[in-house]
Amino acid sequence: IAYGNGRFVAVGGDSRAILSSLDGGTWSSTPLPTDDDLVDVAYGEHGFIAVGSSNNAGAVLYSADGVTWMPQASSVTNGLAAVVYGNSQFVAVGGEGVILTSPDGLTWTHRTSGTTNSIDHIAYGNGRFVAMARQWNGIDYDYTLLTSTDGTNWSEHAPPELQGDINYSAITYGNGQFVIVYGIYMPTISWGLASPDGFAWRPTGPGGGGIHGVAFGNNTFVAVGDFGTIRQSGPFVTLGL
């Protein structure tokens, strides 16, 4: 879900539609112009961008108002998993290390990420992009982090906390810090990490709940997960995972 220009826009699921709302209470559905599976949406200076996959290729849709959508050429054969706006550009990431950038949501450029692992998540803050790439280790996943200040040149590093049997993860930025939530099943345990720069990370506490998502708004972090789990923190992360 994303908000911009006075409108909420949500994507995902099997409905082949995009939902939009002016107040968050009443929603209208717009059928997709293409047969795409969309998984993420972001708002930037020029409008909304939704990303996903279509026939095993990257799908990109653009909308100036969140209602009328136009497919754009991604020129990649891997599905896209996430998109964010920062530093006056959209950055989309996806399978086999795909990174695309666009200043306006219409013209996209393929960037070299330095990895062939799938990139699942991306956040922007404090002048920096931080993306999460996963690698199968034979049981579950290890994660590395890709960082960039310009969206073009990327460096990769592997925080030790993200190595070993991770089943799910998410990342966001708020109040001067990046926050990652991640965890495992059997038993269900979640952890959190916080960093001001995407390089030096501190733990925010383990716990249960299967936390899959995290966001910042109204001066608070909110994390959500399995079985209706919701965890809330103040402007400085504790989250009480």
C-alpha positions as protocol buffer text, in pm:
chain_id: "A"
residue {
  index: 1
  type: ILE
  ca { x: 0 y: 0 z: 0 }
}
residue {
  index: 2
  type: ALA
  ca { x: 113 y: 356 z: -69 }
}
residue {
  index: 3
  type: TYR
  ca { x: -22 y: 708 z: -12 }
}
residue {
  index: 4
  type: GLY
  ca { x: 25 y: 1015 z: -228 }
}
residue {
  index: 5
  type: ASN
  ca { x: -160 y: 1303 z: -388 }
}
residue {
  index: 6
  type: GLY
  ca { x: -448 y: 1258 z: -142 }
}
residue {
  index: 7
  type: ARG
  ca { x: -508 y: 891 z: -227 }
}
residue {
  index: 8
  type: PHE
  ca { x: -429 y: 547 z: -85 }
}
residue {
  index: 9
  type: VAL
  ca { x: -340 y: 276 z: -340 }
}
residue {
  index: 10
  type: ALA
  ca { x: -321 y: -95 z: -261 }
}
residue {
  index: 11
  type: VAL
  ca { x: -207 y: -390 z: -474 }
}
residue {
  index: 12
  type: GLY
  ca { x: -169 y: -765 z: -426 }
}
residue {
  index: 13
  type: GLY
  ca { x: -369 y: -1086 z: -410 }
}
residue {
  index: 14
  type: ASP
  ca { x: -537 y: -1268 z: -697 }
}
residue {
  index: 15
  type: SER
  ca { x: -799 y: -1007 z: -789 }
}
residue {
  index: 16
  type: ARG
  ca { x: -606 y: -866 z: -1087 }
}
residue {
  index: 17
  type: ALA
  ca { x: -716 y: -523 z: -969 }
}
residue {
  index: 18
  type: ILE
  ca { x: -578 y: -215 z: -797 }
}
residue {
  index: 19
  type: LEU
  ca { x: -769 y: -60 z: -508 }
}
residue {
  index: 20
  type: SER
  ca { x: -773 y: 311 z: -430 }
}
residue {
  index: 21
  type: SER
  ca { x: -930 y: 526 z: -160 }
}
residue {
  index: 22
  type: LEU
  ca { x: -945 y: 894 z: -69 }
}
residue {
  index: 23
  type: ASP
  ca { x: -1013 y: 834 z: 300 }
}
residue {
  index: 24
  type: GLY
  ca { x: -894 y: 480 z: 375 }
}
residue {
  index: 25
  type: GLY
  ca { x: -1253 y: 373 z: 445 }
}
residue {
  index: 26
  type: THR
  ca { x: -1426 y: 359 z: 108 }
}
residue {
  index: 27
  type: TRP
  ca { x: -1235 y: 177 z: -166 }
}
residue {
  index: 28
  type: SER
  ca { x: -1285 y: 143 z: -541 }
}
residue {
  index: 29
  type: SER
  ca { x: -1139 y: -122 z: -768 }
}
residue {
  index: 30
  type: THR
  ca { x: -967 y: -62 z: -1103 }
}
residue {
  index: 31
  type: PRO
  ca { x: -919 y: -370 z: -1328 }
}
residue {
  index: 32
  type: LEU
  ca { x: -562 y: -412 z: -1444 }
}
residue {
  index: 33
  type: PRO
  ca { x: -488 y: -328 z: -1808 }
}
residue {
  index: 34
  type: THR
  ca { x: -261 y: -633 z: -1822 }
}
residue {
  index: 35
  type: ASP
  ca { x: -257 y: -984 z: -1674 }
}
residue {
  index: 36
  type: ASP
  ca { x: -3 y: -897 z: -1404 }
}
residue {
  index: 37
  type: ASP
  ca { x: 51 y: -1018 z: -1049 }
}
residue {
  index: 38
  type: LEU
  ca { x: 135 y: -703 z: -853 }
}
residue {
  index: 39
  type: VAL
  ca { x: 308 y: -718 z: -516 }
}
residue {
  index: 40
  type: ASP
  ca { x: 418 y: -365 z: -425 }
}
residue {
  index: 41
  type: VAL
  ca { x: 342 y: 1 z: -494 }
}
residue {
  index: 42
  type: ALA
  ca { x: 519 y: 330 z: -422 }
}
residue {
  index: 43
  type: TYR
  ca { x: 444 y: 698 z: -466 }
}
residue {
  index: 44
  type: GLY
  ca { x: 692 y: 957 z: -590 }
}
residue {
  index: 45
  type: GLU
  ca { x: 711 y: 1301 z: -744 }
}
residue {
  index: 46
  type: HIS
  ca { x: 557 y: 1193 z: -1076 }
}
residue {
  index: 47
  type: GLY
  ca { x: 290 y: 952 z: -948 }
}
residue {
  index: 48
  type: PHE
  ca { x: 245 y: 588 z: -845 }
}
residue {
  index: 49
  type: ILE
  ca { x: 446 y: 285 z: -957 }
}
residue {
  index: 50
  type: ALA
  ca { x: 321 y: -73 z: -904 }
}
residue {
  index: 51
  type: VAL
  ca { x: 550 y: -372 z: -966 }
}
residue {
  index: 52
  type: GLY
  ca { x: 520 y: -748 z: -988 }
}
residue {
  index: 53
  type: SER
  ca { x: 544 y: -1019 z: -1250 }
}
residue {
  index: 54
  type: SER
  ca { x: 378 y: -1113 z: -1577 }
}
residue {
  index: 55
  type: ASN
  ca { x: 454 y: -1438 z: -1758 }
}
residue {
  index: 56
  type: ASN
  ca { x: 778 y: -1473 z: -1561 }
}
residue {
  index: 57
  type: ALA
  ca { x: 893 y: -1122 z: -1651 }
}
residue {
  index: 58
  type: GLY
  ca { x: 908 y: -799 z: -1457 }
}
residue {
  index: 59
  type: ALA
  ca { x: 585 y: -598 z: -1459 }
}
residue {
  index: 60
  type: VAL
  ca { x: 573 y: -220 z: -1409 }
}
residue {
  index: 61
  type: LEU
  ca { x: 258 y: -5 z: -1412 }
}
residue {
  index: 62
  type: TYR
  ca { x: 249 y: 375 z: -1387 }
}
residue {
  index: 63
  type: SER
  ca { x: -31 y: 603 z: -1276 }
}
residue {
  index: 64
  type: ALA
  ca { x: -31 y: 979 z: -1229 }
}
residue {
  index: 65
  type: ASP
  ca { x: -342 y: 973 z: -1012 }
}
residue {
  index: 66
  type: GLY
  ca { x: -370 y: 619 z: -871 }
}
residue {
  index: 67
  type: VAL
  ca { x: -678 y: 545 z: -1083 }
}
residue {
  index: 68
  type: THR
  ca { x: -569 y: 523 z: -1449 }
}
residue {
  index: 69
  type: TRP
  ca { x: -278 y: 284 z: -1503 }
}
residue {
  index: 70
  type: MET
  ca { x: -42 y: 229 z: -1796 }
}
residue {
  index: 71
  type: PRO
  ca { x: 198 y: -66 z: -1836 }
}
residue {
  index: 72
  type: GLN
  ca { x: 564 y: 24 z: -1882 }
}
residue {
  index: 73
  type: ALA
  ca { x: 849 y: -176 z: -2034 }
}
residue {
  index: 74
  type: SER
  ca { x: 1076 y: -323 z: -1766 }
}
residue {
  index: 75
  type: SER
  ca { x: 1303 y: -510 z: -2010 }
}
residue {
  index: 76
  type: VAL
  ca { x: 1381 y: -776 z: -1748 }
}
residue {
  index: 77
  type: THR
  ca { x: 1288 y: -1144 z: -1751 }
}
residue {
  index: 78
  type: ASN
  ca { x: 1264 y: -1174 z: -1372 }
}
residue {
  index: 79
  type: GLY
  ca { x: 969 y: -1079 z: -1157 }
}
residue {
  index: 80
  type: LEU
  ca { x: 991 y: -763 z: -947 }
}
residue {
  index: 81
  type: ALA
  ca { x: 935 y: -785 z: -571 }
}
residue {
  index: 82
  type: ALA
  ca { x: 952 y: -430 z: -432 }
}
residue {
  index: 83
  type: VAL
  ca { x: 974 y: -62 z: -527 }
}
residue {
  index: 84
  type: VAL
  ca { x: 1062 y: 254 z: -336 }
}
residue {
  index: 85
  type: TYR
  ca { x: 1101 y: 625 z: -415 }
}
residue {
  index: 86
  type: GLY
  ca { x: 1401 y: 824 z: -296 }
}
residue {
  index: 87
  type: ASN
  ca { x: 1671 y: 1061 z: -418 }
}
residue {
  index: 88
  type: SER
  ca { x: 1433 y: 1183 z: -694 }
}
residue {
  index: 89
  type: GLN
  ca { x: 1392 y: 837 z: -848 }
}
residue {
  index: 90
  type: PHE
  ca { x: 1204 y: 509 z: -827 }
}
residue {
  index: 91
  type: VAL
  ca { x: 1411 y: 196 z: -755 }
}
residue {
  index: 92
  type: ALA
  ca { x: 1258 y: -148 z: -818 }
}
residue {
  index: 93
  type: VAL
  ca { x: 1419 y: -480 z: -721 }
}
residue {
  index: 94
  type: GLY
  ca { x: 1349 y: -846 z: -793 }
}
residue {
  index: 95
  type: GLY
  ca { x: 1468 y: -1190 z: -894 }
}
residue {
  index: 96
  type: GLU
  ca { x: 1831 y: -1279 z: -968 }
}
residue {
  index: 97
  type: GLY
  ca { x: 1965 y: -948 z: -841 }
}
residue {
  index: 98
  type: VAL
  ca { x: 1755 y: -725 z: -1067 }
}
residue {
  index: 99
  type: ILE
  ca { x: 1763 y: -352 z: -989 }
}
residue {
  index: 100
  type: LEU
  ca { x: 1585 y: -95 z: -1206 }
}
residue {
  index: 101
  type: THR
  ca { x: 1582 y: 283 z: -1165 }
}
residue {
  index: 102
  type: SER
  ca { x: 1363 y: 553 z: -1316 }
}
residue {
  index: 103
  type: PRO
  ca { x: 1344 y: 930 z: -1264 }
}
residue {
  index: 104
  type: ASP
  ca { x: 981 y: 951 z: -1375 }
}
residue {
  index: 105
  type: GLY
  ca { x: 831 y: 600 z: -1368 }
}
residue {
  index: 106
  type: LEU
  ca { x: 823 y: 584 z: -1747 }
}
residue {
  index: 107
  type: THR
  ca { x: 1182 y: 520 z: -1856 }
}
residue {
  index: 108
  type: TRP
  ca { x: 1367 y: 244 z: -1669 }
}
residue {
  index: 109
  type: THR
  ca { x: 1739 y: 161 z: -1655 }
}
residue {
  index: 110
  type: HIS
  ca { x: 1887 y: -173 z: -1549 }
}
residue {
  index: 111
  type: ARG
  ca { x: 2159 y: -139 z: -1284 }
}
residue {
  index: 112
  type: THR
  ca { x: 2432 y: -383 z: -1177 }
}
residue {
  index: 113
  type: SER
  ca { x: 2362 y: -508 z: -826 }
}
residue {
  index: 114
  type: GLY
  ca { x: 2664 y: -734 z: -786 }
}
residue {
  index: 115
  type: THR
  ca { x: 2450 y: -1034 z: -686 }
}
residue {
  index: 116
  type: THR
  ca { x: 2241 y: -1300 z: -858 }
}
residue {
  index: 117
  type: ASN
  ca { x: 2031 y: -1362 z: -546 }
}
residue {
  index: 118
  type: SER
  ca { x: 1669 y: -1254 z: -536 }
}
residue {
  index: 119
  type: ILE
  ca { x: 1618 y: -909 z: -386 }
}
residue {
  index: 120
  type: ASP
  ca { x: 1296 y: -910 z: -183 }
}
residue {
  index: 121
  type: HIS
  ca { x: 1277 y: -576 z: -3 }
}
residue {
  index: 122
  type: ILE
  ca { x: 1405 y: -220 z: -29 }
}
residue {
  index: 123
  type: ALA
  ca { x: 1383 y: 96 z: 180 }
}
residue {
  index: 124
  type: TYR
  ca { x: 1515 y: 451 z: 146 }
}
residue {
  index: 125
  type: GLY
  ca { x: 1619 y: 701 z: 412 }
}
residue {
  index: 126
  type: ASN
  ca { x: 1900 y: 928 z: 528 }
}
residue {
  index: 127
  type: GLY
  ca { x: 2023 y: 956 z: 168 }
}
residue {
  index: 128
  type: ARG
  ca { x: 2066 y: 581 z: 127 }
}
residue {
  index: 129
  type: PHE
  ca { x: 1889 y: 283 z: -30 }
}
residue {
  index: 130
  type: VAL
  ca { x: 1907 y: -47 z: 162 }
}
residue {
  index: 131
  type: ALA
  ca { x: 1785 y: -367 z: -8 }
}
residue {
  index: 132
  type: MET
  ca { x: 1764 y: -723 z: 123 }
}
residue {
  index: 133
  type: ALA
  ca { x: 1881 y: -1016 z: -95 }
}
residue {
  index: 134
  type: ARG
  ca { x: 1819 y: -1378 z: 0 }
}
residue {
  index: 135
  type: GLN
  ca { x: 2021 y: -1690 z: -77 }
}
residue {
  index: 136
  type: TRP
  ca { x: 1907 y: -2048 z: -24 }
}
residue {
  index: 137
  type: ASN
  ca { x: 2141 y: -2229 z: 215 }
}
residue {
  index: 138
  type: GLY
  ca { x: 1989 y: -2576 z: 178 }
}
residue {
  index: 139
  type: ILE
  ca { x: 1742 y: -2539 z: 464 }
}
residue {
  index: 140
  type: ASP
  ca { x: 1615 y: -2180 z: 461 }
}
residue {
  index: 141
  type: TYR
  ca { x: 1765 y: -1844 z: 363 }
}
residue {
  index: 142
  type: ASP
  ca { x: 2061 y: -1625 z: 447 }
}
residue {
  index: 143
  type: TYR
  ca { x: 2027 y: -1252 z: 376 }
}
residue {
  index: 144
  type: THR
  ca { x: 2277 y: -996 z: 258 }
}
residue {
  index: 145
  type: LEU
  ca { x: 2221 y: -621 z: 239 }
}
residue {
  index: 146
  type: LEU
  ca { x: 2280 y: -405 z: -67 }
}
residue {
  index: 147
  type: THR
  ca { x: 2335 y: -34 z: -9 }
}
residue {
  index: 148
  type: SER
  ca { x: 2356 y: 264 z: -244 }
}
residue {
  index: 149
  type: THR
  ca { x: 2342 y: 641 z: -218 }
}
residue {
  index: 150
  type: ASP
  ca { x: 2256 y: 700 z: -584 }
}
residue {
  index: 151
  type: GLY
  ca { x: 2064 y: 389 z: -695 }
}
residue {
  index: 152
  type: THR
  ca { x: 2335 y: 314 z: -952 }
}
residue {
  index: 153
  type: ASN
  ca { x: 2637 y: 192 z: -757 }
}
residue {
  index: 154
  type: TRP
  ca { x: 2572 y: -82 z: -500 }
}
residue {
  index: 155
  type: SER
  ca { x: 2780 y: -252 z: -232 }
}
residue {
  index: 156
  type: GLU
  ca { x: 2697 y: -578 z: -55 }
}
residue {
  index: 157
  type: HIS
  ca { x: 2760 y: -683 z: 304 }
}
residue {
  index: 158
  type: ALA
  ca { x: 2635 y: -962 z: 527 }
}
residue {
  index: 159
  type: PRO
  ca { x: 2535 y: -877 z: 887 }
}
residue {
  index: 160
  type: PRO
  ca { x: 2596 y: -1190 z: 1096 }
}
residue {
  index: 161
  type: GLU
  ca { x: 2246 y: -1165 z: 1247 }
}
residue {
  index: 162
  type: LEU
  ca { x: 2096 y: -1234 z: 902 }
}
residue {
  index: 163
  type: GLN
  ca { x: 2294 y: -1551 z: 836 }
}
residue {
  index: 164
  type: GLY
  ca { x: 2122 y: -1883 z: 894 }
}
residue {
  index: 165
  type: ASP
  ca { x: 1776 y: -2029 z: 845 }
}
residue {
  index: 166
  type: ILE
  ca { x: 1560 y: -1716 z: 800 }
}
residue {
  index: 167
  type: ASN
  ca { x: 1206 y: -1777 z: 677 }
}
residue {
  index: 168
  type: TYR
  ca { x: 1070 y: -1421 z: 642 }
}
residue {
  index: 169
  type: SER
  ca { x: 1181 y: -1058 z: 666 }
}
residue {
  index: 170
  type: ALA
  ca { x: 1090 y: -694 z: 601 }
}
residue {
  index: 171
  type: ILE
  ca { x: 1255 y: -352 z: 612 }
}
residue {
  index: 172
  type: THR
  ca { x: 1146 y: 8 z: 657 }
}
residue {
  index: 173
  type: TYR
  ca { x: 1288 y: 350 z: 745 }
}
residue {
  index: 174
  type: GLY
  ca { x: 1166 y: 607 z: 994 }
}
residue {
  index: 175
  type: ASN
  ca { x: 1286 y: 871 z: 1238 }
}
residue {
  index: 176
  type: GLY
  ca { x: 1649 y: 844 z: 1130 }
}
residue {
  index: 177
  type: GLN
  ca { x: 1687 y: 468 z: 1133 }
}
residue {
  index: 178
  type: PHE
  ca { x: 1636 y: 161 z: 920 }
}
residue {
  index: 179
  type: VAL
  ca { x: 1448 y: -123 z: 1087 }
}
residue {
  index: 180
  type: ILE
  ca { x: 1455 y: -489 z: 981 }
}
residue {
  index: 181
  type: VAL
  ca { x: 1226 y: -757 z: 1119 }
}
residue {
  index: 182
  type: TYR
  ca { x: 1294 y: -1122 z: 1046 }
}
residue {
  index: 183
  type: GLY
  ca { x: 1232 y: -1465 z: 1188 }
}
residue {
  index: 184
  type: ILE
  ca { x: 1190 y: -1839 z: 1167 }
}
residue {
  index: 185
  type: TYR
  ca { x: 917 y: -2102 z: 1201 }
}
residue {
  index: 186
  type: MET
  ca { x: 925 y: -2412 z: 1424 }
}
residue {
  index: 187
  type: PRO
  ca { x: 947 y: -2252 z: 1671 }
}
residue {
  index: 188
  type: THR
  ca { x: 802 y: -1919 z: 1559 }
}
residue {
  index: 189
  type: ILE
  ca { x: 1047 y: -1651 z: 1671 }
}
residue {
  index: 190
  type: SER
  ca { x: 1101 y: -1300 z: 1538 }
}
residue {
  index: 191
  type: TRP
  ca { x: 1386 y: -1056 z: 1582 }
}
residue {
  index: 192
  type: GLY
  ca { x: 1452 y: -695 z: 1497 }
}
residue {
  index: 193
  type: LEU
  ca { x: 1753 y: -489 z: 1394 }
}
residue {
  index: 194
  type: ALA
  ca { x: 1794 y: -109 z: 1378 }
}
residue {
  index: 195
  type: SER
  ca { x: 2058 y: 102 z: 1205 }
}
residue {
  index: 196
  type: PRO
  ca { x: 2106 y: 473 z: 1129 }
}
residue {
  index: 197
  type: ASP
  ca { x: 2309 y: 405 z: 814 }
}
residue {
  index: 198
  type: GLY
  ca { x: 2238 y: 50 z: 691 }
}
residue {
  index: 199
  type: PHE
  ca { x: 2583 y: -73 z: 801 }
}
residue {
  index: 200
  type: ALA
  ca { x: 2599 y: -77 z: 1181 }
}
residue {
  index: 201
  type: TRP
  ca { x: 2305 y: -270 z: 1325 }
}
residue {
  index: 202
  type: ARG
  ca { x: 2184 y: -319 z: 1681 }
}
residue {
  index: 203
  type: PRO
  ca { x: 1932 y: -580 z: 1801 }
}
residue {
  index: 204
  type: THR
  ca { x: 1586 y: -466 z: 1910 }
}
residue {
  index: 205
  type: GLY
  ca { x: 1488 y: -782 z: 2092 }
}
residue {
  index: 206
  type: PRO
  ca { x: 1368 y: -1139 z: 2011 }
}
residue {
  index: 207
  type: GLY
  ca { x: 1017 y: -1273 z: 2061 }
}
residue {
  index: 208
  type: GLY
  ca { x: 728 y: -1464 z: 1908 }
}
residue {
  index: 209
  type: GLY
  ca { x: 455 y: -1368 z: 1669 }
}
residue {
  index: 210
  type: GLY
  ca { x: 590 y: -1439 z: 1321 }
}
residue {
  index: 211
  type: ILE
  ca { x: 647 y: -1072 z: 1234 }
}
residue {
  index: 212
  type: HIS
  ca { x: 634 y: -1023 z: 854 }
}
residue {
  index: 213
  type: GLY
  ca { x: 596 y: -649 z: 802 }
}
residue {
  index: 214
  type: VAL
  ca { x: 696 y: -318 z: 957 }
}
residue {
  index: 215
  type: ALA
  ca { x: 621 y: 49 z: 883 }
}
residue {
  index: 216
  type: PHE
  ca { x: 674 y: 393 z: 1038 }
}
residue {
  index: 217
  type: GLY
  ca { x: 415 y: 667 z: 1063 }
}
residue {
  index: 218
  type: ASN
  ca { x: 267 y: 917 z: 1307 }
}
residue {
  index: 219
  type: ASN
  ca { x: 588 y: 900 z: 1512 }
}
residue {
  index: 220
  type: THR
  ca { x: 564 y: 526 z: 1576 }
}
residue {
  index: 221
  type: PHE
  ca { x: 685 y: 195 z: 1432 }
}
residue {
  index: 222
  type: VAL
  ca { x: 422 y: -76 z: 1385 }
}
residue {
  index: 223
  type: ALA
  ca { x: 508 y: -439 z: 1306 }
}
residue {
  index: 224
  type: VAL
  ca { x: 249 y: -700 z: 1203 }
}
residue {
  index: 225
  type: GLY
  ca { x: 255 y: -1076 z: 1172 }
}
residue {
  index: 226
  type: ASP
  ca { x: 84 y: -1413 z: 1205 }
}
residue {
  index: 227
  type: PHE
  ca { x: -241 y: -1468 z: 1398 }
}
residue {
  index: 228
  type: GLY
  ca { x: -326 y: -1098 z: 1408 }
}
residue {
  index: 229
  type: THR
  ca { x: -4 y: -1002 z: 1586 }
}
residue {
  index: 230
  type: ILE
  ca { x: 64 y: -629 z: 1609 }
}
residue {
  index: 231
  type: ARG
  ca { x: 364 y: -477 z: 1784 }
}
residue {
  index: 232
  type: GLN
  ca { x: 406 y: -103 z: 1834 }
}
residue {
  index: 233
  type: SER
  ca { x: 705 y: 108 z: 1931 }
}
residue {
  index: 234
  type: GLY
  ca { x: 778 y: 471 z: 2000 }
}
residue {
  index: 235
  type: PRO
  ca { x: 991 y: 683 z: 1764 }
}
residue {
  index: 236
  type: PHE
  ca { x: 1302 y: 495 z: 1881 }
}
residue {
  index: 237
  type: VAL
  ca { x: 1271 y: 126 z: 1811 }
}
residue {
  index: 238
  type: THR
  ca { x: 1209 y: -130 z: 2080 }
}
residue {
  index: 239
  type: LEU
  ca { x: 905 y: -298 z: 1914 }
}
residue {
  index: 240
  type: GLY
  ca { x: 877 y: -551 z: 2196 }
}
residue {
  index: 241
  type: LEU
  ca { x: 903 y: -836 z: 1947 }
}
